[in-house]
Amino acid sequence: ALPTHVKIVEMGPRDGLQNEKQPVSTEVKLELIRRLIDAGEKHIEATAFVSPKWVPQMADHHEIMAALKSFPEAQDGSVWFPVLTPNLKGFEGALAGGAKEVAVFAAASESFSQKNINCSIAESIERFKPVIEAAKAQGVKVRGYVSCVLGCPFEGNIAPEKVAEVAKALYDLGCYEVSLGDTIGVGTPNKARAMIAAVAEYVPTSKLACHFHDTYGQALANIYACLELGVATIDSSVAGLGGCPYAPGATGNVATEDVVYMLNGLGIETGIDLTKLVDAGAYISEQLGRRPVSRAANALLAK
Ligand code: HMG
Ligand code: MG
């Protein structure tokens, strides 16, 4: 049976913008976050405490956190603003900024791990241990990502068992949720199903999130397959923004508008107002000088 309620984790301000070549001002990012909150989003990945040399677009992480502190939804805890922290340095920055939730990110592919975070999978897990320990001590929640779960830009096919091994490692270390990323959007539903089944041997599906990029137009079909297996947390990006700087050719995440439109049709609750969400997507798309990469958003905007 399909879930009755789905948690959407909004990727727009982080995964969505990290790959933009033109600088996006801190003020525009904050206005986007305000509009996403207004649309009813409760989990908004706000920025990344990664090296500004590696990802210049996230260099304003301190400013973003400082501004978020004055948001009533951050103060009363009604909206979560997770941030990426690849190592202790990143975690310390996030903590100083007031983060209540952080995310560590690993990969199921050795080559992608090297390209993305400059270390092997095993080294990354070692690096996350002190981050997760420190987070626990501070009462900060930790999300874990596994990238390249259905394919790697450098290695091609990835075995579901390898994904399961990395997901298990993150879960065993104390990640409360593990997000499985089809970083380059190559997956199709049967592959997605087999991968989820392999991971579910070690991590309960209630602790899994699916994170699909829509490069080949398969994201909604893959999400539906994951919903059928009991996954009830979906990562998506308003206006279909995004791409990973270390995954050549990958397009944006599945558009939050398209996901919410589908879930509304299925009678699955998200707490998100689609009209306001489309407005938020139109806002950021206009700032970037393009149309939203969302079929549902464009259909609704044309009305
Ligand atoms: P490194 O060069 O191996 O790190 O990078 P290092 O420890 O040797 O330090 C080198 C320099 O970076 C030093 O500065 C450090 O201080 C600095 P320098 O002395 O040269 O001036 N540094 C930092 N600065 C700011 N914040 C930090 C930090 N750590 C070190 N946290 C590192 C290793 C992990 C830092 C680097 O590879 C990096 O920042 N990678 C981030 C890559 C990234 O953000 N990728 C995109 C996000 S992942 C993704 O999109 C996939 C996902 O969406 C899921 C999916 O789709 O599959 C999550
Ligand atoms: Mg991603």
PDB file of N, CA, C and O in Angstrom, residues 139-193:
ATOM      1  N   GLY A 139      23.109  17.147  20.355  1.00  0.00           N
ATOM      2  CA  GLY A 139      21.685  16.989  20.050  1.00  0.00           C
ATOM      3  C   GLY A 139      21.315  17.418  18.640  1.00  0.00           C
ATOM      4  O   GLY A 139      20.182  17.826  18.377  1.00  0.00           O
ATOM      5  N   VAL A 140      22.279  17.319  17.722  1.00  0.00           N
ATOM      6  CA  VAL A 140      22.026  17.676  16.321  1.00  0.00           C
ATOM      7  C   VAL A 140      21.715  16.399  15.531  1.00  0.00           C
ATOM      8  O   VAL A 140      22.425  15.400  15.664  1.00  0.00           O
ATOM      9  N   LYS A 141      20.644  16.429  14.737  1.00  0.00           N
ATOM     10  CA  LYS A 141      20.284  15.259  13.936  1.00  0.00           C
ATOM     11  C   LYS A 141      21.194  15.149  12.722  1.00  0.00           C
ATOM     12  O   LYS A 141      21.615  16.156  12.171  1.00  0.00           O
ATOM     13  N   VAL A 142      21.479  13.900  12.328  1.00  0.00           N
ATOM     14  CA  VAL A 142      22.343  13.693  11.163  1.00  0.00           C
ATOM     15  C   VAL A 142      21.632  12.836  10.120  1.00  0.00           C
ATOM     16  O   VAL A 142      21.166  11.735  10.404  1.00  0.00           O
ATOM     17  N   ARG A 143      21.579  13.373   8.917  1.00  0.00           N
ATOM     18  CA  ARG A 143      21.056  12.652   7.775  1.00  0.00           C
ATOM     19  C   ARG A 143      22.253  12.106   7.013  1.00  0.00           C
ATOM     20  O   ARG A 143      23.334  12.703   7.020  1.00  0.00           O
ATOM     21  N   GLY A 144      22.105  10.986   6.342  1.00  0.00           N
ATOM     22  CA  GLY A 144      23.196  10.445   5.532  1.00  0.00           C
ATOM     23  C   GLY A 144      22.758  10.333   4.081  1.00  0.00           C
ATOM     24  O   GLY A 144      21.605   9.996   3.798  1.00  0.00           O
ATOM     25  N   TYR A 145      23.667  10.651   3.171  1.00  0.00           N
ATOM     26  CA  TYR A 145      23.391  10.469   1.742  1.00  0.00           C
ATOM     27  C   TYR A 145      24.286   9.396   1.181  1.00  0.00           C
ATOM     28  O   TYR A 145      25.455   9.291   1.561  1.00  0.00           O
ATOM     29  N   VAL A 146      23.728   8.618   0.254  1.00  0.00           N
ATOM     30  CA  VAL A 146      24.554   7.759  -0.584  1.00  0.00           C
ATOM     31  C   VAL A 146      24.317   8.216  -2.027  1.00  0.00           C
ATOM     32  O   VAL A 146      23.162   8.273  -2.467  1.00  0.00           O
ATOM     33  N   SER A 147      25.394   8.570  -2.715  1.00  0.00           N
ATOM     34  CA  SER A 147      25.278   9.002  -4.117  1.00  0.00           C
ATOM     35  C   SER A 147      25.515   7.836  -5.052  1.00  0.00           C
ATOM     36  O   SER A 147      26.077   6.812  -4.670  1.00  0.00           O
ATOM     37  N   CYS A 148      25.117   8.030  -6.303  1.00  0.00           N
ATOM     38  CA  CYS A 148      25.368   7.065  -7.386  1.00  0.00           C
ATOM     39  C   CYS A 148      24.724   5.707  -7.122  1.00  0.00           C
ATOM     40  O   CYS A 148      25.293   4.675  -7.464  1.00  0.00           O
ATOM     41  N   VAL A 149      23.538   5.711  -6.529  1.00  0.00           N
ATOM     42  CA  VAL A 149      22.917   4.432  -6.149  1.00  0.00           C
ATOM     43  C   VAL A 149      22.404   3.643  -7.345  1.00  0.00           C
ATOM     44  O   VAL A 149      22.162   2.445  -7.243  1.00  0.00           O
ATOM     45  N   LEU A 150      22.201   4.301  -8.483  1.00  0.00           N
ATOM     46  CA  LEU A 150      21.739   3.566  -9.671  1.00  0.00           C
ATOM     47  C   LEU A 150      22.666   3.751 -10.863  1.00  0.00           C
ATOM     48  O   LEU A 150      22.302   3.440 -12.002  1.00  0.00           O
ATOM     49  N   GLY A 151      23.854   4.251 -10.572  1.00  0.00           N
ATOM     50  CA  GLY A 151      24.814   4.416 -11.658  1.00  0.00           C
ATOM     51  C   GLY A 151      25.775   5.540 -11.345  1.00  0.00           C
ATOM     52  O   GLY A 151      25.453   6.443 -10.581  1.00  0.00           O
ATOM     53  N   CYS A 152      26.974   5.440 -11.929  1.00  0.00           N
ATOM     54  CA  CYS A 152      28.036   6.406 -11.657  1.00  0.00           C
ATOM     55  C   CYS A 152      28.524   6.989 -12.983  1.00  0.00           C
ATOM     56  O   CYS A 152      28.659   6.257 -13.967  1.00  0.00           O
ATOM     57  N   PRO A 153      28.799   8.297 -13.014  1.00  0.00           N
ATOM     58  CA  PRO A 153      29.260   8.896 -14.269  1.00  0.00           C
ATOM     59  C   PRO A 153      30.619   8.359 -14.720  1.00  0.00           C
ATOM     60  O   PRO A 153      30.958   8.460 -15.891  1.00  0.00           O
ATOM     61  N   PHE A 154      31.379   7.782 -13.795  1.00  0.00           N
ATOM     62  CA  PHE A 154      32.718   7.299 -14.138  1.00  0.00           C
ATOM     63  C   PHE A 154      32.788   5.783 -14.217  1.00  0.00           C
ATOM     64  O   PHE A 154      33.573   5.223 -14.965  1.00  0.00           O
ATOM     65  N   GLU A 155      31.976   5.079 -13.416  1.00  0.00           N
ATOM     66  CA  GLU A 155      32.073   3.609 -13.344  1.00  0.00           C
ATOM     67  C   GLU A 155      30.897   2.888 -14.001  1.00  0.00           C
ATOM     68  O   GLU A 155      30.911   1.673 -14.127  1.00  0.00           O
ATOM     69  N   GLY A 156      29.853   3.624 -14.347  1.00  0.00           N
ATOM     70  CA  GLY A 156      28.672   2.965 -14.923  1.00  0.00           C
ATOM     71  C   GLY A 156      27.843   2.285 -13.859  1.00  0.00           C
ATOM     72  O   GLY A 156      27.529   2.887 -12.822  1.00  0.00           O
ATOM     73  N   ASN A 157      27.543   1.004 -14.104  1.00  0.00           N
ATOM     74  CA  ASN A 157      26.649   0.275 -13.206  1.00  0.00           C
ATOM     75  C   ASN A 157      27.193   0.166 -11.779  1.00  0.00           C
ATOM     76  O   ASN A 157      28.392   0.038 -11.572  1.00  0.00           O
ATOM     77  N   ILE A 158      26.282   0.239 -10.803  1.00  0.00           N
ATOM     78  CA  ILE A 158      26.658   0.099  -9.388  1.00  0.00           C
ATOM     79  C   ILE A 158      25.801  -1.030  -8.800  1.00  0.00           C
ATOM     80  O   ILE A 158      24.580  -1.044  -8.978  1.00  0.00           O
ATOM     81  N   ALA A 159      26.444  -1.963  -8.110  1.00  0.00           N
ATOM     82  CA  ALA A 159      25.707  -3.103  -7.553  1.00  0.00           C
ATOM     83  C   ALA A 159      24.835  -2.661  -6.375  1.00  0.00           C
ATOM     84  O   ALA A 159      25.307  -1.900  -5.514  1.00  0.00           O
ATOM     85  N   PRO A 160      23.581  -3.135  -6.313  1.00  0.00           N
ATOM     86  CA  PRO A 160      22.708  -2.806  -5.184  1.00  0.00           C
ATOM     87  C   PRO A 160      23.353  -3.168  -3.843  1.00  0.00           C
ATOM     88  O   PRO A 160      23.162  -2.464  -2.849  1.00  0.00           O
ATOM     89  N   GLU A 161      24.168  -4.242  -3.831  1.00  0.00           N
ATOM     90  CA  GLU A 161      24.821  -4.671  -2.593  1.00  0.00           C
ATOM     91  C   GLU A 161      25.805  -3.619  -2.089  1.00  0.00           C
ATOM     92  O   GLU A 161      26.000  -3.463  -0.889  1.00  0.00           O
ATOM     93  N   LYS A 162      26.437  -2.919  -3.024  1.00  0.00           N
ATOM     94  CA  LYS A 162      27.384  -1.869  -2.631  1.00  0.00           C
ATOM     95  C   LYS A 162      26.616  -0.698  -1.996  1.00  0.00           C
ATOM     96  O   LYS A 162      27.056  -0.130  -0.976  1.00  0.00           O
ATOM     97  N   VAL A 163      25.475  -0.369  -2.579  1.00  0.00           N
ATOM     98  CA  VAL A 163      24.630   0.698  -2.020  1.00  0.00           C
ATOM     99  C   VAL A 163      24.195   0.303  -0.612  1.00  0.00           C
ATOM    100  O   VAL A 163      24.266   1.105   0.336  1.00  0.00           O
ATOM    101  N   ALA A 164      23.783  -0.961  -0.463  1.00  0.00           N
ATOM    102  CA  ALA A 164      23.310  -1.457   0.833  1.00  0.00           C
ATOM    103  C   ALA A 164      24.420  -1.361   1.879  1.00  0.00           C
ATOM    104  O   ALA A 164      24.190  -0.952   3.019  1.00  0.00           O
ATOM    105  N   GLU A 165      25.639  -1.717   1.473  1.00  0.00           N
ATOM    106  CA  GLU A 165      26.782  -1.688   2.396  1.00  0.00           C
ATOM    107  C   GLU A 165      27.034  -0.268   2.920  1.00  0.00           C
ATOM    108  O   GLU A 165      27.226  -0.055   4.131  1.00  0.00           O
ATOM    109  N   VAL A 166      27.001   0.713   2.023  1.00  0.00           N
ATOM    110  CA  VAL A 166      27.279   2.097   2.431  1.00  0.00           C
ATOM    111  C   VAL A 166      26.101   2.658   3.252  1.00  0.00           C
ATOM    112  O   VAL A 166      26.302   3.329   4.273  1.00  0.00           O
ATOM    113  N   ALA A 167      24.890   2.347   2.829  1.00  0.00           N
ATOM    114  CA  ALA A 167      23.706   2.824   3.567  1.00  0.00           C
ATOM    115  C   ALA A 167      23.711   2.250   4.983  1.00  0.00           C
ATOM    116  O   ALA A 167      23.439   2.960   5.967  1.00  0.00           O
ATOM    117  N   LYS A 168      24.055   0.969   5.091  1.00  0.00           N
ATOM    118  CA  LYS A 168      24.120   0.315   6.405  1.00  0.00           C
ATOM    119  C   LYS A 168      25.170   0.991   7.287  1.00  0.00           C
ATOM    120  O   LYS A 168      24.930   1.258   8.475  1.00  0.00           O
ATOM    121  N   ALA A 169      26.326   1.284   6.705  1.00  0.00           N
ATOM    122  CA  ALA A 169      27.398   1.930   7.477  1.00  0.00           C
ATOM    123  C   ALA A 169      26.906   3.263   8.041  1.00  0.00           C
ATOM    124  O   ALA A 169      27.127   3.577   9.218  1.00  0.00           O
ATOM    125  N   LEU A 170      26.222   4.056   7.223  1.00  0.00           N
ATOM    126  CA  LEU A 170      25.734   5.370   7.687  1.00  0.00           C
ATOM    127  C   LEU A 170      24.665   5.199   8.767  1.00  0.00           C
ATOM    128  O   LEU A 170      24.652   5.916   9.768  1.00  0.00           O
ATOM    129  N   TYR A 171      23.775   4.250   8.536  1.00  0.00           N
ATOM    130  CA  TYR A 171      22.696   4.016   9.503  1.00  0.00           C
ATOM    131  C   TYR A 171      23.265   3.515  10.827  1.00  0.00           C
ATOM    132  O   TYR A 171      22.888   3.992  11.908  1.00  0.00           O
ATOM    133  N   ASP A 172      24.201   2.582  10.752  1.00  0.00           N
ATOM    134  CA  ASP A 172      24.804   2.027  11.978  1.00  0.00           C
ATOM    135  C   ASP A 172      25.567   3.094  12.758  1.00  0.00           C
ATOM    136  O   ASP A 172      25.649   3.042  13.989  1.00  0.00           O
ATOM    137  N   LEU A 173      26.128   4.072  12.042  1.00  0.00           N
ATOM    138  CA  LEU A 173      26.848   5.148  12.735  1.00  0.00           C
ATOM    139  C   LEU A 173      25.894   6.105  13.448  1.00  0.00           C
ATOM    140  O   LEU A 173      26.327   6.891  14.295  1.00  0.00           O
ATOM    141  N   GLY A 174      24.619   6.066  13.076  1.00  0.00           N
ATOM    142  CA  GLY A 174      23.659   6.918  13.784  1.00  0.00           C
ATOM    143  C   GLY A 174      22.897   7.911  12.925  1.00  0.00           C
ATOM    144  O   GLY A 174      22.219   8.792  13.459  1.00  0.00           O
ATOM    145  N   CYS A 175      23.008   7.794  11.606  1.00  0.00           N
ATOM    146  CA  CYS A 175      22.166   8.659  10.765  1.00  0.00           C
ATOM    147  C   CYS A 175      20.707   8.257  10.968  1.00  0.00           C
ATOM    148  O   CYS A 175      20.380   7.073  10.917  1.00  0.00           O
ATOM    149  N   TYR A 176      19.845   9.254  11.217  1.00  0.00           N
ATOM    150  CA  TYR A 176      18.447   8.929  11.507  1.00  0.00           C
ATOM    151  C   TYR A 176      17.679   8.623  10.227  1.00  0.00           C
ATOM    152  O   TYR A 176      16.602   8.021  10.268  1.00  0.00           O
ATOM    153  N   GLU A 177      18.254   9.047   9.099  1.00  0.00           N
ATOM    154  CA  GLU A 177      17.610   8.838   7.798  1.00  0.00           C
ATOM    155  C   GLU A 177      18.716   8.709   6.764  1.00  0.00           C
ATOM    156  O   GLU A 177      19.735   9.384   6.862  1.00  0.00           O
ATOM    157  N   VAL A 178      18.522   7.827   5.800  1.00  0.00           N
ATOM    158  CA  VAL A 178      19.515   7.664   4.743  1.00  0.00           C
ATOM    159  C   VAL A 178      18.851   7.957   3.399  1.00  0.00           C
ATOM    160  O   VAL A 178      17.850   7.313   3.041  1.00  0.00           O
ATOM    161  N   SER A 179      19.403   8.935   2.707  1.00  0.00           N
ATOM    162  CA  SER A 179      18.846   9.343   1.422  1.00  0.00           C
ATOM    163  C   SER A 179      19.635   8.699   0.301  1.00  0.00           C
ATOM    164  O   SER A 179      20.865   8.807   0.246  1.00  0.00           O
ATOM    165  N   LEU A 180      18.924   8.031  -0.594  1.00  0.00           N
ATOM    166  CA  LEU A 180      19.564   7.261  -1.659  1.00  0.00           C
ATOM    167  C   LEU A 180      19.488   8.051  -2.955  1.00  0.00           C
ATOM    168  O   LEU A 180      18.394   8.271  -3.494  1.00  0.00           O
ATOM    169  N   GLY A 181      20.649   8.494  -3.434  1.00  0.00           N
ATOM    170  CA  GLY A 181      20.671   9.433  -4.540  1.00  0.00           C
ATOM    171  C   GLY A 181      21.011   8.821  -5.881  1.00  0.00           C
ATOM    172  O   GLY A 181      22.077   8.241  -6.064  1.00  0.00           O
ATOM    173  N   ASP A 182      20.083   8.983  -6.834  1.00  0.00           N
ATOM    174  CA  ASP A 182      20.398   8.668  -8.225  1.00  0.00           C
ATOM    175  C   ASP A 182      20.948   9.963  -8.824  1.00  0.00           C
ATOM    176  O   ASP A 182      20.270  10.703  -9.535  1.00  0.00           O
ATOM    177  N   THR A 183      22.203  10.201  -8.491  1.00  0.00           N
ATOM    178  CA  THR A 183      22.901  11.455  -8.766  1.00  0.00           C
ATOM    179  C   THR A 183      22.825  11.880 -10.226  1.00  0.00           C
ATOM    180  O   THR A 183      22.731  13.067 -10.533  1.00  0.00           O
ATOM    181  N   ILE A 184      22.884  10.895 -11.143  1.00  0.00           N
ATOM    182  CA  ILE A 184      22.909  11.242 -12.562  1.00  0.00           C
ATOM    183  C   ILE A 184      21.600  10.853 -13.267  1.00  0.00           C
ATOM    184  O   ILE A 184      21.491  10.968 -14.488  1.00  0.00           O
ATOM    185  N   GLY A 185      20.621  10.423 -12.473  1.00  0.00           N
ATOM    186  CA  GLY A 185      19.274  10.229 -13.032  1.00  0.00           C
ATOM    187  C   GLY A 185      19.152   9.162 -14.101  1.00  0.00           C
ATOM    188  O   GLY A 185      18.327   9.280 -15.008  1.00  0.00           O
ATOM    189  N   VAL A 186      19.953   8.102 -13.989  1.00  0.00           N
ATOM    190  CA  VAL A 186      19.933   7.058 -15.027  1.00  0.00           C
ATOM    191  C   VAL A 186      18.990   5.900 -14.711  1.00  0.00           C
ATOM    192  O   VAL A 186      18.726   5.060 -15.565  1.00  0.00           O
ATOM    193  N   GLY A 187      18.477   5.860 -13.479  1.00  0.00           N
ATOM    194  CA  GLY A 187      17.718   4.695 -13.036  1.00  0.00           C
ATOM    195  C   GLY A 187      16.353   4.558 -13.702  1.00  0.00           C
ATOM    196  O   GLY A 187      15.795   5.509 -14.246  1.00  0.00           O
ATOM    197  N   THR A 188      15.820   3.351 -13.651  1.00  0.00           N
ATOM    198  CA  THR A 188      14.461   3.049 -14.095  1.00  0.00           C
ATOM    199  C   THR A 188      13.795   2.250 -12.963  1.00  0.00           C
ATOM    200  O   THR A 188      14.490   1.756 -12.059  1.00  0.00           O
ATOM    201  N   PRO A 189      12.442   2.133 -12.985  1.00  0.00           N
ATOM    202  CA  PRO A 189      11.754   1.618 -11.794  1.00  0.00           C
ATOM    203  C   PRO A 189      12.188   0.240 -11.283  1.00  0.00           C
ATOM    204  O   PRO A 189      12.330   0.059 -10.077  1.00  0.00           O
ATOM    205  N   ASN A 190      12.438  -0.711 -12.167  1.00  0.00           N
ATOM    206  CA  ASN A 190      12.817  -2.032 -11.643  1.00  0.00           C
ATOM    207  C   ASN A 190      14.186  -2.000 -10.960  1.00  0.00           C
ATOM    208  O   ASN A 190      14.403  -2.669  -9.942  1.00  0.00           O
ATOM    209  N   LYS A 191      15.071  -1.182 -11.510  1.00  0.00           N
ATOM    210  CA  LYS A 191      16.394  -1.037 -10.872  1.00  0.00           C
ATOM    211  C   LYS A 191      16.266  -0.350  -9.523  1.00  0.00           C
ATOM    212  O   LYS A 191      16.927  -0.726  -8.549  1.00  0.00           O
ATOM    213  N   ALA A 192      15.394   0.659  -9.484  1.00  0.00           N
ATOM    214  CA  ALA A 192      15.178   1.381  -8.226  1.00  0.00           C
ATOM    215  C   ALA A 192      14.628   0.412  -7.171  1.00  0.00           C
ATOM    216  O   ALA A 192      15.082   0.393  -6.018  1.00  0.00           O
ATOM    217  N   ARG A 193      13.669  -0.407  -7.598  1.00  0.00           N
ATOM    218  CA  ARG A 193      13.046  -1.376  -6.691  1.00  0.00           C
ATOM    219  C   ARG A 193      14.085  -2.358  -6.137  1.00  0.00           C
ATOM    220  O   ARG A 193      14.121  -2.622  -4.925  1.00  0.00           O
TER     221      ARG A 193
END
